C-alpha cells in the first residue's frame, strides 16, 4: 500500500521519499528493502539505482490495476451524493469450472466477492451493481469465460425472503462493514484537525498522512460491496467516513506543493470533483 500510494504521475517511486515516509510510519529500512525486492521479483516494479537514490518504475500491469479501485471510489462518492440510485436490478453471475481448473475457479470466486458479490448457492453470486465488465475481464484473464453465465433480475428470492432490504441484511455482513467505517472515522478525525489547523506540516508529513488515510480507506472499502443507500441502514457510517476523508484530501490538496505528485493525489482530487 505504501509503495502504491507513492507512485508519481510518471510511474516512478523515489526511494528517498519511500524510506522517509516508511520511517515516519514506524517501518524499518530492512522492511522497505524486503518489500521492494518482493515487488520487483513479482514483476510489479522494475528497480534502477541503489539505496536512497534508487527509483522504482511501476509496470503497466501495476498501473492498470489502480484503475478499477478508482472506479469503485468514484462510485461510492456518487452514491453518497445521491447520484447513483438503485434501479431495482440484481446482477447475477454463475460459473461451473471443473476441478481440474481449481486455481482459476478459486480465483474467480475471490474476484466475485471482491467485486461486491454475495454467494446465493454453489457457483452463483449476486451483486446490486452493474459489475458485468469487471466480471468478464476477470473471467477472460483467468481462462474461465466459457464457463461464466451472466443474468439480471428484479425478482430475487432466497427462501421466503424477497424484500430487497432484508435480502441485503441476510446476504452481506453489514455490521462488520460498518465497524470498519467507524474505525476509519476515528482515525480520520485527528488527521483532519492537523490538516486544517494552523501548524505547518512538512512534505513528508503530508505524504505520511496521505498514506495513512489511503491505507485505512482501503481497509474499509475493499470488503465493502458498495450497496446502494436504499438497501442500507441509515445513517450509514460509510457516508460519514468518506466525507471526512474527502475533507482531509481537500486540505491535503491545498497544502501540497511541487510538480511530481503521487497518482494518489490525482485520484482523490478527481473524486472530490465528482462529489460537487
Coordinates of C-alpha atoms in Angstrom, one line a residue:
X1 CA 0.0 0.0 0.0
X2 CA 2.8 2.4 0.9
X3 CA 4.7 1.9 -2.4
X4 CA 1.5 2.1 -4.5
X5 CA 0.5 5.3 -2.7
X6 CA 3.7 7.0 -3.7
X7 CA 3.6 6.2 -7.4
X8 CA 4.0 9.5 -9.2
X9 CA 2.3 10.6 -12.4
X10 CA 5.3 9.3 -14.4
X11 CA 5.0 5.9 -12.9
X12 CA 8.1 6.2 -10.6
X13 CA 8.6 5.9 -6.9
X14 CA 11.6 7.7 -5.3
X15 CA 13.4 5.6 -2.8
X16 CA 14.4 8.5 -0.6
X17 CA 10.7 9.5 -0.3
X18 CA 9.7 5.9 0.2
X19 CA 12.2 5.4 3.1
X20 CA 11.3 8.7 4.7
X21 CA 7.6 8.1 4.8
X22 CA 8.1 4.4 5.9
X23 CA 10.3 5.5 8.8
X24 CA 7.7 8.0 9.9
X25 CA 5.2 5.2 9.9
X26 CA 7.4 3.1 12.1
X27 CA 8.8 0.8 9.4
X28 CA 12.5 -0.1 9.2
X29 CA 14.7 0.3 6.2
X30 CA 15.0 -3.5 6.2
X31 CA 11.3 -3.9 5.8
X32 CA 11.3 -1.5 2.9
X33 CA 14.1 -3.3 1.2
X34 CA 12.4 -6.7 1.5
X35 CA 9.1 -5.2 0.2
X36 CA 10.9 -3.6 -2.8
X37 CA 12.7 -6.9 -3.5
X38 CA 9.4 -8.8 -3.4
X39 CA 7.6 -6.3 -5.7
X40 CA 10.4 -6.5 -8.2
X41 CA 10.5 -10.3 -8.1
X42 CA 6.8 -10.4 -8.7
X43 CA 7.2 -8.2 -11.7
X44 CA 5.1 -5.3 -10.3
X45 CA 8.1 -2.8 -10.5
X46 CA 11.5 -2.5 -12.0
X47 CA 14.4 -1.1 -10.0
X48 CA 17.1 1.4 -11.0
X49 CA 19.9 2.7 -8.9
X50 CA 21.0 1.9 -5.3
X51 CA 20.0 3.0 -1.8
X52 CA 18.0 6.1 -1.3
X53 CA 19.0 7.4 -4.8
X54 CA 17.2 4.5 -6.4
X55 CA 13.9 4.7 -8.3
X56 CA 11.2 2.1 -8.8
X57 CA 9.2 2.1 -12.0
X58 CA 5.7 0.7 -12.0
X59 CA 5.0 -1.9 -14.7
X60 CA 2.0 -1.5 -17.0
X61 CA 0.1 -4.2 -15.1
X62 CA 0.6 -2.3 -11.8
X63 CA -0.6 1.0 -13.2
X64 CA -3.6 -0.6 -14.8
X65 CA -4.6 -2.4 -11.6
X66 CA -5.1 1.0 -9.9
X67 CA -7.9 1.9 -12.4
X68 CA -10.7 -0.3 -11.0
X69 CA -10.1 0.9 -7.5
X70 CA -10.5 4.5 -8.8
X71 CA -13.8 3.5 -10.4
X72 CA -15.2 2.0 -7.2
X73 CA -14.1 5.0 -5.1
X74 CA -15.8 7.4 -7.5
X75 CA -19.0 5.2 -7.5
X76 CA -19.0 5.3 -3.7
X77 CA -18.9 9.1 -3.6
X78 CA -21.6 9.3 -6.3
X79 CA -23.8 7.0 -4.1
X80 CA -23.1 9.2 -1.1
X81 CA -24.2 12.3 -3.1
X82 CA -27.4 10.6 -4.2
X83 CA -26.2 10.5 -7.9
X84 CA -26.3 6.6 -8.3
X85 CA -29.7 5.4 -7.0
X86 CA -30.6 1.8 -7.3
X87 CA -32.7 0.8 -10.2
X88 CA -34.0 -2.4 -8.5
X89 CA -32.0 -4.7 -10.7
X90 CA -29.9 -7.6 -9.2
X91 CA -26.9 -8.7 -11.2
X92 CA -26.0 -12.4 -11.1
X93 CA -23.0 -14.4 -12.1
X94 CA -22.9 -18.2 -12.2
X95 CA -20.0 -20.4 -13.2
X96 CA -19.2 -24.1 -13.4
X97 CA -15.4 -24.5 -13.5
X98 CA -14.1 -28.2 -13.3
X99 CA -11.9 -29.5 -10.5
X100 CA -9.0 -29.7 -13.0
X101 CA -9.0 -25.9 -13.1
X102 CA -9.4 -25.4 -9.4
X103 CA -6.9 -22.5 -9.3
X104 CA -9.0 -20.5 -11.9
X105 CA -12.2 -21.4 -10.1
X106 CA -11.0 -20.2 -6.7
X107 CA -9.6 -17.0 -8.2
X108 CA -12.9 -16.3 -10.0
X109 CA -14.8 -16.9 -6.7
X110 CA -12.5 -14.5 -4.8
X111 CA -12.9 -11.9 -7.6
X112 CA -16.6 -12.0 -7.5
X113 CA -16.6 -11.4 -3.7
X114 CA -14.0 -8.6 -4.1
X115 CA -16.4 -7.0 -6.7
X116 CA -19.2 -6.9 -4.2
X117 CA -20.9 -10.3 -4.8
X118 CA -22.5 -12.5 -2.2
X119 CA -23.0 -16.2 -2.7
X120 CA -26.6 -17.4 -3.2
X121 CA -25.6 -21.1 -3.5
X122 CA -22.7 -23.1 -5.1
X123 CA -21.3 -21.2 -8.0
X124 CA -24.0 -18.5 -8.0
X125 CA -23.3 -14.9 -6.9
X126 CA -25.4 -11.8 -6.7
X127 CA -24.4 -8.1 -6.8
X128 CA -26.6 -4.9 -6.5
X129 CA -24.4 -3.0 -9.0
X130 CA -23.7 -3.4 -12.7
X131 CA -20.5 -5.5 -12.4
X132 CA -20.5 -7.3 -15.8
X133 CA -17.5 -5.6 -17.4
X134 CA -15.3 -6.3 -14.4
X135 CA -16.5 -9.9 -14.1
X136 CA -16.0 -10.6 -17.8
X137 CA -12.5 -9.1 -17.7
X138 CA -11.5 -11.3 -14.8
X139 CA -13.1 -14.4 -16.4
X140 CA -11.2 -13.8 -19.6
X141 CA -7.9 -13.3 -17.7
X142 CA -8.4 -16.5 -15.7
X143 CA -9.4 -18.5 -18.8
X144 CA -12.9 -19.2 -17.4
X145 CA -15.1 -17.0 -19.6
X146 CA -16.6 -20.0 -21.4
X147 CA -17.9 -21.3 -18.0
X148 CA -19.5 -18.0 -17.0
X149 CA -23.2 -17.1 -17.2
X150 CA -24.4 -13.6 -16.5
X151 CA -28.0 -12.5 -16.0
X152 CA -30.1 -9.9 -14.3
X153 CA -33.5 -10.0 -12.4
X154 CA -35.8 -7.7 -10.5
X155 CA -37.4 -10.7 -8.7
X156 CA -34.9 -12.2 -6.4
X157 CA -36.0 -14.6 -3.6
X158 CA -34.0 -16.6 -1.1
X159 CA -36.3 -19.0 0.7
X160 CA -39.3 -16.9 1.6
X161 CA -37.3 -13.6 1.7
X162 CA -37.8 -11.3 -1.3
X163 CA -37.7 -7.8 0.3
X164 CA -34.5 -6.2 -1.0
X165 CA -33.5 -4.6 2.3
X166 CA -34.0 -7.9 4.2
X167 CA -32.2 -9.8 1.4
X168 CA -29.3 -7.4 1.8
X169 CA -29.2 -7.9 5.5
X170 CA -29.0 -11.7 5.1
X171 CA -26.5 -11.8 2.2
X172 CA -23.8 -9.3 3.3
X173 CA -22.1 -8.8 6.7
X174 CA -23.3 -5.2 7.2
X175 CA -22.2 -4.9 10.8
X176 CA -18.7 -5.9 10.0
X177 CA -18.6 -3.5 7.1
X178 CA -20.0 -0.7 9.3
X179 CA -17.4 -1.3 12.0
X180 CA -14.6 -0.8 9.5
X181 CA -16.0 2.6 8.7
X182 CA -16.3 3.5 12.3
X183 CA -12.6 2.8 12.6
X184 CA -11.9 4.9 9.6
X185 CA -13.8 7.8 11.1
X186 CA -11.9 7.5 14.4
X187 CA -8.6 7.6 12.5
X188 CA -9.5 10.4 10.1
X189 CA -10.8 12.9 12.6
X190 CA -7.5 13.8 14.3
X191 CA -5.7 14.0 10.9
X192 CA -8.3 16.4 9.7
X193 CA -7.7 18.5 12.8
X194 CA -4.0 18.6 11.9
X195 CA -4.6 19.4 8.3
X196 CA -7.0 22.2 9.0
X197 CA -5.0 23.6 12.0
X198 CA -2.6 26.5 12.0
X199 CA 0.6 24.4 12.4
X200 CA 2.8 23.9 9.4
X201 CA 3.4 20.4 8.0
X202 CA 6.4 19.2 6.1
X203 CA 6.1 17.5 2.7
X204 CA 7.0 14.1 4.3
X205 CA 4.3 14.7 7.0
X206 CA 1.7 15.4 4.3
X207 CA 2.7 12.3 2.4
X208 CA 2.5 10.3 5.6
X209 CA -1.0 11.5 6.4
X210 CA -2.0 10.7 2.8
X211 CA -0.6 7.2 3.0
X212 CA -2.3 6.6 6.4
X213 CA -5.7 7.8 5.0
X214 CA -5.3 5.7 1.8
X215 CA -4.4 2.6 3.8
X216 CA -7.4 3.0 6.2
X217 CA -9.8 3.8 3.4
X218 CA -8.6 0.7 1.5
X219 CA -9.1 -1.4 4.7
X220 CA -12.7 -0.1 4.9
X221 CA -13.6 -0.2 1.3
X222 CA -12.0 -3.5 0.0
X223 CA -14.6 -5.7 1.7
X224 CA -17.5 -3.2 1.0
X225 CA -19.8 -4.3 -1.7
X226 CA -20.9 -0.6 -2.2
X227 CA -24.5 -1.4 -1.8
X228 CA -27.0 1.3 -2.9
X229 CA -28.1 3.6 0.0
X230 CA -31.7 2.4 -0.5
X231 CA -30.6 -1.1 0.7
X232 CA -28.6 0.0 3.8
X233 CA -29.4 1.1 7.3
X234 CA -29.5 4.9 7.6
X235 CA -27.5 6.8 8.5
X236 CA -24.8 4.6 7.0
X237 CA -21.3 5.1 8.6
X238 CA -19.6 4.8 5.3
X239 CA -21.1 8.0 4.1
X240 CA -19.7 10.0 7.1
X241 CA -16.3 8.3 6.9
X242 CA -15.9 9.1 3.2
X243 CA -17.0 12.7 3.8
X244 CA -14.3 13.1 6.4
X245 CA -11.7 11.6 4.1
X246 CA -12.8 13.9 1.3
X247 CA -12.3 16.9 3.6
X248 CA -8.9 15.6 4.5
X249 CA -8.0 15.3 0.9
X250 CA -9.2 18.8 0.1
X251 CA -6.9 20.1 2.9
X252 CA -4.0 18.0 1.6
X253 CA -4.6 19.3 -1.9
X254 CA -4.4 22.9 -0.7
X255 CA -1.3 22.3 1.3
X256 CA 0.8 20.2 -1.1
X257 CA 3.3 21.6 -3.5
X258 CA 5.8 20.5 -6.1
X259 CA 5.5 19.1 -9.6
X260 CA 5.9 15.3 -9.2
X261 CA 2.7 14.4 -7.3
X262 CA 1.8 10.8 -6.4
X263 CA -1.0 9.4 -8.5
X264 CA -2.9 9.1 -5.3
X265 CA -3.2 12.9 -5.2
X266 CA -4.9 13.0 -8.6
X267 CA -7.1 10.1 -7.8
X268 CA -8.6 11.8 -4.7
X269 CA -8.7 15.2 -6.4
X270 CA -10.8 13.6 -9.2
X271 CA -13.2 12.1 -6.7
X272 CA -13.6 15.5 -5.0
X273 CA -14.7 16.9 -8.3
X274 CA -17.2 14.1 -8.8
X275 CA -18.8 14.9 -5.5
X276 CA -19.5 18.6 -6.3

